[in-house]
CSV table of C-alpha atoms and ligand atoms in Angstrom, one decimal:
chain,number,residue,atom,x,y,z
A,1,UNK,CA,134.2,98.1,104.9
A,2,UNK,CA,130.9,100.4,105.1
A,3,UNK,CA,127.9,97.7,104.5
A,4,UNK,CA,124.2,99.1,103.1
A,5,UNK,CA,122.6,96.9,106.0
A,6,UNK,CA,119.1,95.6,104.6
A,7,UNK,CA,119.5,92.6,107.1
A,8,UNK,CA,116.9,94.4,109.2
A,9,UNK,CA,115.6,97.5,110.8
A,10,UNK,CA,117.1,96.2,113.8
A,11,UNK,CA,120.2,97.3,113.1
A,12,UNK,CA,119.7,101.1,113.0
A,13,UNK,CA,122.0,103.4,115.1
A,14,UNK,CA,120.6,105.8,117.7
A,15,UNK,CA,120.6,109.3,115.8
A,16,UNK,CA,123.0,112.2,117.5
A,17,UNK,CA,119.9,113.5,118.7
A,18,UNK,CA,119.2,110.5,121.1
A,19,UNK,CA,122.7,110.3,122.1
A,20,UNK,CA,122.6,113.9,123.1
A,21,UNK,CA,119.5,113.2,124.8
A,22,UNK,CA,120.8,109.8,126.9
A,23,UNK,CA,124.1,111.7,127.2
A,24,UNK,CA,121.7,114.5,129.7
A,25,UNK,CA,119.0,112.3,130.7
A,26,UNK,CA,117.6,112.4,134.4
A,27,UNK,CA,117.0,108.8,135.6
A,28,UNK,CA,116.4,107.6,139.1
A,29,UNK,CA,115.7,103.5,140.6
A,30,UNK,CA,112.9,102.5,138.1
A,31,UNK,CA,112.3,99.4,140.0
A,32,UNK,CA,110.9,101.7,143.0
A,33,UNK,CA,109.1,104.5,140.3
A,34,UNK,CA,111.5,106.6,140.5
A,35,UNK,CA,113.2,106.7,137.1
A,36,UNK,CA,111.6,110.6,135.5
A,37,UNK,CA,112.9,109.6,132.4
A,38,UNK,CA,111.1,106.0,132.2
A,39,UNK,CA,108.1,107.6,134.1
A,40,UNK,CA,107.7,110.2,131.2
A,41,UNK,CA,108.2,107.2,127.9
A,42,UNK,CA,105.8,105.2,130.1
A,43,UNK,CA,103.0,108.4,130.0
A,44,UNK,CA,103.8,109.3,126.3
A,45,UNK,CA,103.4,105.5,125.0
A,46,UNK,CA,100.2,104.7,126.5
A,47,UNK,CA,98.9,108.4,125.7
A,48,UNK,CA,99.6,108.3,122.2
A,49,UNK,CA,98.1,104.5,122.3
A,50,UNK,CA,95.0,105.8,123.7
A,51,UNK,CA,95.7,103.4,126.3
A,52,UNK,CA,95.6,103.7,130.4
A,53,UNK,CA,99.1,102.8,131.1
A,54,UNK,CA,102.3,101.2,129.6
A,55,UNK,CA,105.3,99.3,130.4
A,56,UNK,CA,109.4,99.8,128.7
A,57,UNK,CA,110.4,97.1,129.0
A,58,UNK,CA,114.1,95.6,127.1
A,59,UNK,CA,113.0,93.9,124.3
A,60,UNK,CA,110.0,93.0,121.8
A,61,UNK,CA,110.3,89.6,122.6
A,62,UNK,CA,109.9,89.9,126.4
A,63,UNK,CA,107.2,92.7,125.4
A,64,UNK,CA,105.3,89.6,123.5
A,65,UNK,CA,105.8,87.2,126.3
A,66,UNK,CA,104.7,89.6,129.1
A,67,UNK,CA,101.5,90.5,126.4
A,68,UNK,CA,100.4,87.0,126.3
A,69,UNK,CA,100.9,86.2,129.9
A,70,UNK,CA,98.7,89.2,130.6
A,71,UNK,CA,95.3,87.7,128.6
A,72,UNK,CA,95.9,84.1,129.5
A,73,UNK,CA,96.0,80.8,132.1
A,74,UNK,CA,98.0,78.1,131.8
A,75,UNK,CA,96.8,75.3,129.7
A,76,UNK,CA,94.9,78.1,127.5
A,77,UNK,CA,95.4,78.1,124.2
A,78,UNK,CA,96.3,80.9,121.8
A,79,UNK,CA,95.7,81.2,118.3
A,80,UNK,CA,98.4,83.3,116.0
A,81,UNK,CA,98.9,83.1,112.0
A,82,UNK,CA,101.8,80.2,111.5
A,83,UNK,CA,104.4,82.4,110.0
A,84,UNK,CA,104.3,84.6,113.6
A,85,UNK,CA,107.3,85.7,115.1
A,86,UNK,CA,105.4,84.7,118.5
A,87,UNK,CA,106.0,80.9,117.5
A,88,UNK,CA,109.2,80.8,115.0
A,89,UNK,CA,111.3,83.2,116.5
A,90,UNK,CA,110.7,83.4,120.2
A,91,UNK,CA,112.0,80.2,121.8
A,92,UNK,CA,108.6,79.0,122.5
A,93,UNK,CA,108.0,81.4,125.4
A,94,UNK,CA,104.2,81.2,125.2
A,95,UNK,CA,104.8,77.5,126.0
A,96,UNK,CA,107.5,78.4,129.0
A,97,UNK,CA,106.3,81.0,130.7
A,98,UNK,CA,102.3,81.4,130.2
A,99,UNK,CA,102.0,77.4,129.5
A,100,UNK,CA,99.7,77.7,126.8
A,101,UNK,CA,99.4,75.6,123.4
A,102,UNK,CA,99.7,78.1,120.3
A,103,UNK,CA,97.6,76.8,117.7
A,104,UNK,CA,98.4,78.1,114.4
A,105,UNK,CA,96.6,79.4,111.7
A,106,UNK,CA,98.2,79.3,107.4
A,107,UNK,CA,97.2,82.6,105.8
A,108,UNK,CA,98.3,84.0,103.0
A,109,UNK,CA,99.5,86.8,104.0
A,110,UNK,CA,99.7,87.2,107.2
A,111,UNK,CA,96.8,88.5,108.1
A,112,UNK,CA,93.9,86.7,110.7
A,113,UNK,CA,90.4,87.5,109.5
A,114,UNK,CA,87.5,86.2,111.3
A,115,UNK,CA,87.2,83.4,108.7
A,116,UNK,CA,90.1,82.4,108.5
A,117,UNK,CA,91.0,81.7,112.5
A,118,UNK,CA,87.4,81.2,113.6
A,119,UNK,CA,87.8,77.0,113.1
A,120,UNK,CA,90.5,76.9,115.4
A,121,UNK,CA,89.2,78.2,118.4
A,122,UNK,CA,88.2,76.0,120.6
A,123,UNK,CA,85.5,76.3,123.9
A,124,UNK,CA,86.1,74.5,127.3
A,125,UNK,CA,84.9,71.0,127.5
A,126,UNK,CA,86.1,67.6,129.1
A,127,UNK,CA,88.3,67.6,126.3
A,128,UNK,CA,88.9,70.9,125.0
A,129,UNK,CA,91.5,73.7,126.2
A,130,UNK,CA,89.7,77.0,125.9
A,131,UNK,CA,91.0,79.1,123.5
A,132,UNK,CA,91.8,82.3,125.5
A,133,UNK,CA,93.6,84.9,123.4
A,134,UNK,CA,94.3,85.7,119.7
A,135,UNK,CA,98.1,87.0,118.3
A,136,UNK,CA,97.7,89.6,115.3
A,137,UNK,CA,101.4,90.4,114.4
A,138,UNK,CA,100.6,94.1,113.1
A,139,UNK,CA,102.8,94.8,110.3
A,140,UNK,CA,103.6,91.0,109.2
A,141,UNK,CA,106.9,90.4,109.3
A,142,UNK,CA,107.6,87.3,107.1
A,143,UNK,CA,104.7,87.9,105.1
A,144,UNK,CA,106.2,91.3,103.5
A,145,UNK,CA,105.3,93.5,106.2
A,146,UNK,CA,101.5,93.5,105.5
A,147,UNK,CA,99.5,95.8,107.8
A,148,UNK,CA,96.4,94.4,109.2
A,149,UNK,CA,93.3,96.3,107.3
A,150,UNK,CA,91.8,98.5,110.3
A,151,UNK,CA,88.7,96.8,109.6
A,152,UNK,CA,89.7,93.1,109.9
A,153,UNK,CA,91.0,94.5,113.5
A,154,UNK,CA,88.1,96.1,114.5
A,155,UNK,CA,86.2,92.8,113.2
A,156,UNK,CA,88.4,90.4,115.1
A,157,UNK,CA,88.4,92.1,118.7
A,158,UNK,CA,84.7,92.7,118.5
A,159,UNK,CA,83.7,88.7,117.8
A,160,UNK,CA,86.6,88.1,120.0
A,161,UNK,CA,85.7,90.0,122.8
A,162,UNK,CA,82.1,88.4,122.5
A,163,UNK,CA,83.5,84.9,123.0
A,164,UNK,CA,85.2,86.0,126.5
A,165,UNK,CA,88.8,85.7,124.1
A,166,UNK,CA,91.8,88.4,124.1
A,167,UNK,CA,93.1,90.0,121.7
A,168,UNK,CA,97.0,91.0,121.9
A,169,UNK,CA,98.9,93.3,118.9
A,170,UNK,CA,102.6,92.2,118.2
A,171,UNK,CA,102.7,95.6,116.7
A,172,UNK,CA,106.5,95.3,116.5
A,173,UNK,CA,106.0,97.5,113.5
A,174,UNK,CA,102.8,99.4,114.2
A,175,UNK,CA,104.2,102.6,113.4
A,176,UNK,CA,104.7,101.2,110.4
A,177,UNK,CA,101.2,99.7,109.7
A,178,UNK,CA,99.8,103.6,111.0
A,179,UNK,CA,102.6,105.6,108.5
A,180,UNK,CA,101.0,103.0,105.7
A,181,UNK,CA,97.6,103.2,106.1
A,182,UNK,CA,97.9,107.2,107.4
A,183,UNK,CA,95.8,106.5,110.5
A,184,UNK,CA,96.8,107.3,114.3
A,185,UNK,CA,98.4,104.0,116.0
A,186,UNK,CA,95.8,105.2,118.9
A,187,UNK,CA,92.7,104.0,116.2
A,188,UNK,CA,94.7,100.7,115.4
A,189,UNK,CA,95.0,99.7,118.7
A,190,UNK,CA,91.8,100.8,120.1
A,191,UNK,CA,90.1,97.9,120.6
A,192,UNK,CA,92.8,95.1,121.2
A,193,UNK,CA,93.9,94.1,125.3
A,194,UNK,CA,97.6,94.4,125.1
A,195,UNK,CA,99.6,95.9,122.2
A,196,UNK,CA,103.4,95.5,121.8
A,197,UNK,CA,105.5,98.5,120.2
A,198,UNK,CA,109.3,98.6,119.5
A,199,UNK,CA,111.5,101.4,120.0
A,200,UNK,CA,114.2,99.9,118.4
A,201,UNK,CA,113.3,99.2,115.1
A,202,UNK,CA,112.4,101.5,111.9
A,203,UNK,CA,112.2,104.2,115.0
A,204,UNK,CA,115.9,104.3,115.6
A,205,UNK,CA,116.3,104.0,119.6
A,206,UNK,CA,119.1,101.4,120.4
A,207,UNK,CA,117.5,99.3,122.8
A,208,UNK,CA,113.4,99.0,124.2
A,209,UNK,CA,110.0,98.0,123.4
A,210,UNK,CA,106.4,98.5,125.2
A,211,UNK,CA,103.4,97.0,126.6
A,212,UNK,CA,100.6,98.5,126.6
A,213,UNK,CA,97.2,98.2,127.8
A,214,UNK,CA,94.7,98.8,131.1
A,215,UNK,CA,96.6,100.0,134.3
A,216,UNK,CA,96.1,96.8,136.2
A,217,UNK,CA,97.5,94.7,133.6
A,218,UNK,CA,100.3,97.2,133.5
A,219,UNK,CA,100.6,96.3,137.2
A,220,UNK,CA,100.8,92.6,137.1
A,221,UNK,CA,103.2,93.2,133.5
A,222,UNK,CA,105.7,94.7,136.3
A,223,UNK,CA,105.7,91.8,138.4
A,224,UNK,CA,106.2,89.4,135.2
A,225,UNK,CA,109.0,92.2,134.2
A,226,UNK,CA,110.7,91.2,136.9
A,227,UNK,CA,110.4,87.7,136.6
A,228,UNK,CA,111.9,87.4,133.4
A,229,UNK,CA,114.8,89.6,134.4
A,230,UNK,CA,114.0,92.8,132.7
A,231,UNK,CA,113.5,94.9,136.0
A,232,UNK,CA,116.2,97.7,135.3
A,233,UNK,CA,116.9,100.5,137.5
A,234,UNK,CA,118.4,103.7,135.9
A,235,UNK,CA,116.9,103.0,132.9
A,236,UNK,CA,115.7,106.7,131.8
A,237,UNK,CA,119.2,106.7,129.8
A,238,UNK,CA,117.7,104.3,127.3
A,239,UNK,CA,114.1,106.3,128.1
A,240,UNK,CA,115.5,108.9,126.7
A,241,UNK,CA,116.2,107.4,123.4
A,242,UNK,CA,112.7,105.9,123.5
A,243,UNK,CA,111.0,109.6,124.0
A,244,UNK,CA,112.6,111.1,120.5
A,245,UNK,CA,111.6,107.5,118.9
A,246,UNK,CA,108.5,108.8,119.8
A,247,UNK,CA,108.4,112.6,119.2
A,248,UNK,CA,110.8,112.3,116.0
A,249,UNK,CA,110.6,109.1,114.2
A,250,UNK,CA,107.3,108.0,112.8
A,251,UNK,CA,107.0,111.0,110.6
A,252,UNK,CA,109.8,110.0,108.5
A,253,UNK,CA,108.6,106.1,107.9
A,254,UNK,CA,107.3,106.8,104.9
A,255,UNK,CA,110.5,107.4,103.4
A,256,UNK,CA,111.4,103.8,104.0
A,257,UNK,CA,108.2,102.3,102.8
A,258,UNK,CA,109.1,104.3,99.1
A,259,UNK,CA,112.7,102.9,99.4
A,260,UNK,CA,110.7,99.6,100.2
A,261,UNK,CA,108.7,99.6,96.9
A,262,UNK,CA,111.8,101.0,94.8
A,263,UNK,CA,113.5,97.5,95.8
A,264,UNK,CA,110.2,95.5,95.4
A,265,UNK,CA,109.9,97.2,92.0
A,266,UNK,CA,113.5,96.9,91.2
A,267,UNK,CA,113.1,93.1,91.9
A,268,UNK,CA,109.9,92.5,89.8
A,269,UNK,CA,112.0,94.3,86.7
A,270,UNK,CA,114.3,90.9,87.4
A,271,UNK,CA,111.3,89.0,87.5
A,272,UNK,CA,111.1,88.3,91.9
A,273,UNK,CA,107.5,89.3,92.1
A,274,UNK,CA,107.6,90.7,96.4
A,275,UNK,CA,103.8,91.0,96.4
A,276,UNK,CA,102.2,94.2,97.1
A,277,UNK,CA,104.8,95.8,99.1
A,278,UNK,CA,103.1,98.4,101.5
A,279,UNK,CA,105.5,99.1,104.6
A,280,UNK,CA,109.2,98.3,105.0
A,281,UNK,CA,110.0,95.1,104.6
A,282,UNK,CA,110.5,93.2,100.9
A,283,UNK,CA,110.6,89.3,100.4
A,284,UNK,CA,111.0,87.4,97.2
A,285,UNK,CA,111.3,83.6,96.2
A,286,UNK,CA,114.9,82.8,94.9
A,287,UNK,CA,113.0,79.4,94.0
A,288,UNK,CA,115.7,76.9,92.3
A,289,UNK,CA,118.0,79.8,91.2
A,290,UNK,CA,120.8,79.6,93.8
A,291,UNK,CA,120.9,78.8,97.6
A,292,UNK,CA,120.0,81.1,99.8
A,293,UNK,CA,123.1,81.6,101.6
A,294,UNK,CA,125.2,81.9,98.2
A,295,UNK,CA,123.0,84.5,97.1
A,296,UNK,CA,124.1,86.4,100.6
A,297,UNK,CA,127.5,86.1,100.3
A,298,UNK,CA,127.9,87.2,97.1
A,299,UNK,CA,125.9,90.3,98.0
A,300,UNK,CA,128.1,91.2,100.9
A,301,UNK,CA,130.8,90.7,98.8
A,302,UNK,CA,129.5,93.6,97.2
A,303,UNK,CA,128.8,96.1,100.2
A,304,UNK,CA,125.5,94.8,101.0
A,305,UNK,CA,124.2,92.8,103.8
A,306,UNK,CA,120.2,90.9,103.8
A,307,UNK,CA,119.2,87.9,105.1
A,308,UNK,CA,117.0,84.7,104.9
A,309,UNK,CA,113.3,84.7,105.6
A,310,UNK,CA,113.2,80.7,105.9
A,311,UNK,CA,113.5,78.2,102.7
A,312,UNK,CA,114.0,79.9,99.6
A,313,UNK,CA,113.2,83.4,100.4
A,314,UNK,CA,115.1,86.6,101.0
A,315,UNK,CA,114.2,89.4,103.1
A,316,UNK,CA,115.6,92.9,102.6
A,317,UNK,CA,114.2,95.6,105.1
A,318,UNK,CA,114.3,99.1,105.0
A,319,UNK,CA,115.1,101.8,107.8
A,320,UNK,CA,116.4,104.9,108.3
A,321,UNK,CA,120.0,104.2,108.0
A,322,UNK,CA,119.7,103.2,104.3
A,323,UNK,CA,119.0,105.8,101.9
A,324,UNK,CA,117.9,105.6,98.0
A,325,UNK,CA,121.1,106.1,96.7
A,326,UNK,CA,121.8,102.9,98.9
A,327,UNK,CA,119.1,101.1,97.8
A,328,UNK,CA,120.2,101.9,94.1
A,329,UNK,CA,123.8,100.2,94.6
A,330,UNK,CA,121.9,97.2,97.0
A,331,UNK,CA,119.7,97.0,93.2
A,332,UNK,CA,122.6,96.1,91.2
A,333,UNK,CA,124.4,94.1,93.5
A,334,UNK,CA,121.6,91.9,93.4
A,335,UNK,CA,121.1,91.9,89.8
A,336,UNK,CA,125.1,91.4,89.6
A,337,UNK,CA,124.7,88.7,92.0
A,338,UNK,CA,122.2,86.7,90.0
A,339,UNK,CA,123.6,86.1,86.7
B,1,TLP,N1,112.2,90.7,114.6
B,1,TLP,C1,113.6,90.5,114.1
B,1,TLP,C2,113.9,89.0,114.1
B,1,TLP,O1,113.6,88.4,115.4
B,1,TLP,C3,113.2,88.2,113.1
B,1,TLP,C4,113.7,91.0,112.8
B,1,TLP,O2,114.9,91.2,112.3
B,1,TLP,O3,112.7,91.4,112.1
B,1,TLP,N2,107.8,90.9,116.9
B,1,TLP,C5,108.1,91.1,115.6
B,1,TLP,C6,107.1,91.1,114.6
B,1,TLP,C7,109.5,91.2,115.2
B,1,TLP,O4,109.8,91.3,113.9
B,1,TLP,C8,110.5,91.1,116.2
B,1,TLP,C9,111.9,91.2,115.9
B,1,TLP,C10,110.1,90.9,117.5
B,1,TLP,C11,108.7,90.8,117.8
B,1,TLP,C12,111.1,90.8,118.7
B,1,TLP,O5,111.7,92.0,119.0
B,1,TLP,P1,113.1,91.9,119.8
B,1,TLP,O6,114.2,91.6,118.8
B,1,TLP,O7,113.3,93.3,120.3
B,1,TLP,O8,113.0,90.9,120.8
């Protein structure tokens, strides 16, 4: 059986385009500098950041624990909203590897405005850990996919910086947050010290993420690369894939953020209000009227996979593999599957 996968934009397929492309590639021992393929993503990504260098490295997560490691000491403490993938999905890395204390922050939605995260930082003292970096997960994933307001970025990073405190972007989704708000990711990232971007996600290459930020960090990120087992060597073939993400893929994210708001619509006519649904990523409150898990396996039952986003709440993403005709169907299996 076919499945109309909403379970995440995780799961999207390298188009024949990057296969052609990995298929051809030119790749050489990246772990000496040598890989053209890697060499070239590398340029691109921290180009079209605005950025002085960047880093591929195999995964967001790694990308994220690499970012904080960059802006921090152990025994710091970081500050990130308390529905952040950083601390509920990431295996408390921050902990393990930069041996800092996350202190979290209830928003919302997601989003870390100077008022809002201000209280919890903290300043060196006899007693005190300094707070040394703030996490802004840029779109917000279990909030709905909310992208941060430009403004409230710009406002963060300058108070921050003022402070002496970092600033890294899990912009997992920043494509995403730059297609919504029709601004170059280069002007959402300007100001922040270490940015985050997947390849893998809503842009369609099968494996890769990137750091990005000032050539020396990029420097030191290579040694921490390596230390968490993500030095590769002839990695261009995956490079490849990661260049077209680049060149090919943001342009058609708006698509999925329209199939994103069909659903959110579709599920406010069955009375799930989603919020204000903006990028790719739709989450509403079954509340009391079935479990979770039921309500999942009676949508698979009917072609169509989507998954929990903790307690009562269901999360169904959008991407490139899923078109409207398959949002239609994924529509009225779920009104099917509620009665
Ligand atoms: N998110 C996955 C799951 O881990 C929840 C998903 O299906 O959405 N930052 C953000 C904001 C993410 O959403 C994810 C993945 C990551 C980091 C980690 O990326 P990977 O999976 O490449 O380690």
């Amino acid at each position: 059986m076919t499945y109309i996968d909403l379970r995440s934009d995780t799961v999207t397929k390298p188009t024949p385009a990057m296969r052609a492309a990995m298929s051809t590639a030119e790749v050489g021992d990246d772990i000496y500098g040598e890989d053209p393929t890697t060499n070239e993503l590398e340029a691109r990504a921290a180009e079209l950041l605005g950025k002085e260098a960047a880093i591929f490295v195999p995964t967001g997560c790694m990308g994220n624990t690499i970012g904080i490691k960059l802006n921090t000491q152990h025994g710091d403490e970081v500050i990130c909203d308390a529905r952040g993938h950083v601390i509920d999905w990431e295996l408390s890395m921050t902990a393990w590897f930069s041996g800092c204390l996350v202190r979290t922050v209830p928003t919302p939605d997601g989003i870390l405005t100077w008022d809002r995260l201000s209280p919890y930082i903290r300043h060196i003292s006899p007693h005190n850990s300094p707070t040394a970096c703030i996490e802004i997960e840029n779109t917000h994933n279990m909030a709905g996919g909310v992208p941060y307001p430009v403004d409230v970025i710009d406002d963060v990073t300058a108070r921050a910086h003022q402070l002496g405190i970092k600033v890294h972007m899990d912009g997992a989704r920043v494509f995403n947050a730059a297609a919504a708000q029709n601004l170059p990711v280069a002007r959402l990232v300007r100001d922040v010290d270490t940015v985050m971007f997947c390849l893998s996600k809503g842009l369609c290459a099968p494996v890769g993420s990137m750091v990005v930020s000032t050539k020396a960090n990029i420097d030191r990120a290579r040694r921490y690369r390596k230390q968490l087992g993500g030095g590769m060597r002839q990695v261009g073939v995956l490079a490849a894939a990661g260049l077209l993400a680049l060149s090919e893929m943001p342009a058609r994210l708006v698509e999925d953020h329209a199939n994103a708001a069909f659903l959110a619509q579709g599920m406010a006519d069955l009375g799930y209000d989603c919020g204000r649904v903006q990028t790719n990523i739709v989450i509403f409150d079954l509340g009391q009227r079935m479990p979770v898990p039921q309500l999942l396996e009676r949508l698979k039952t009917r072609g169509v996979l989507a998954g929990g986003a903790g307690g009562t709440r269901v999360r169904f993403v959008t991407h490139h593999d899923v078109s409207r005709a398959d949002c239609e169907i994924a529509l009225a299996a779920t009104r099917e599957s509620l009665l």
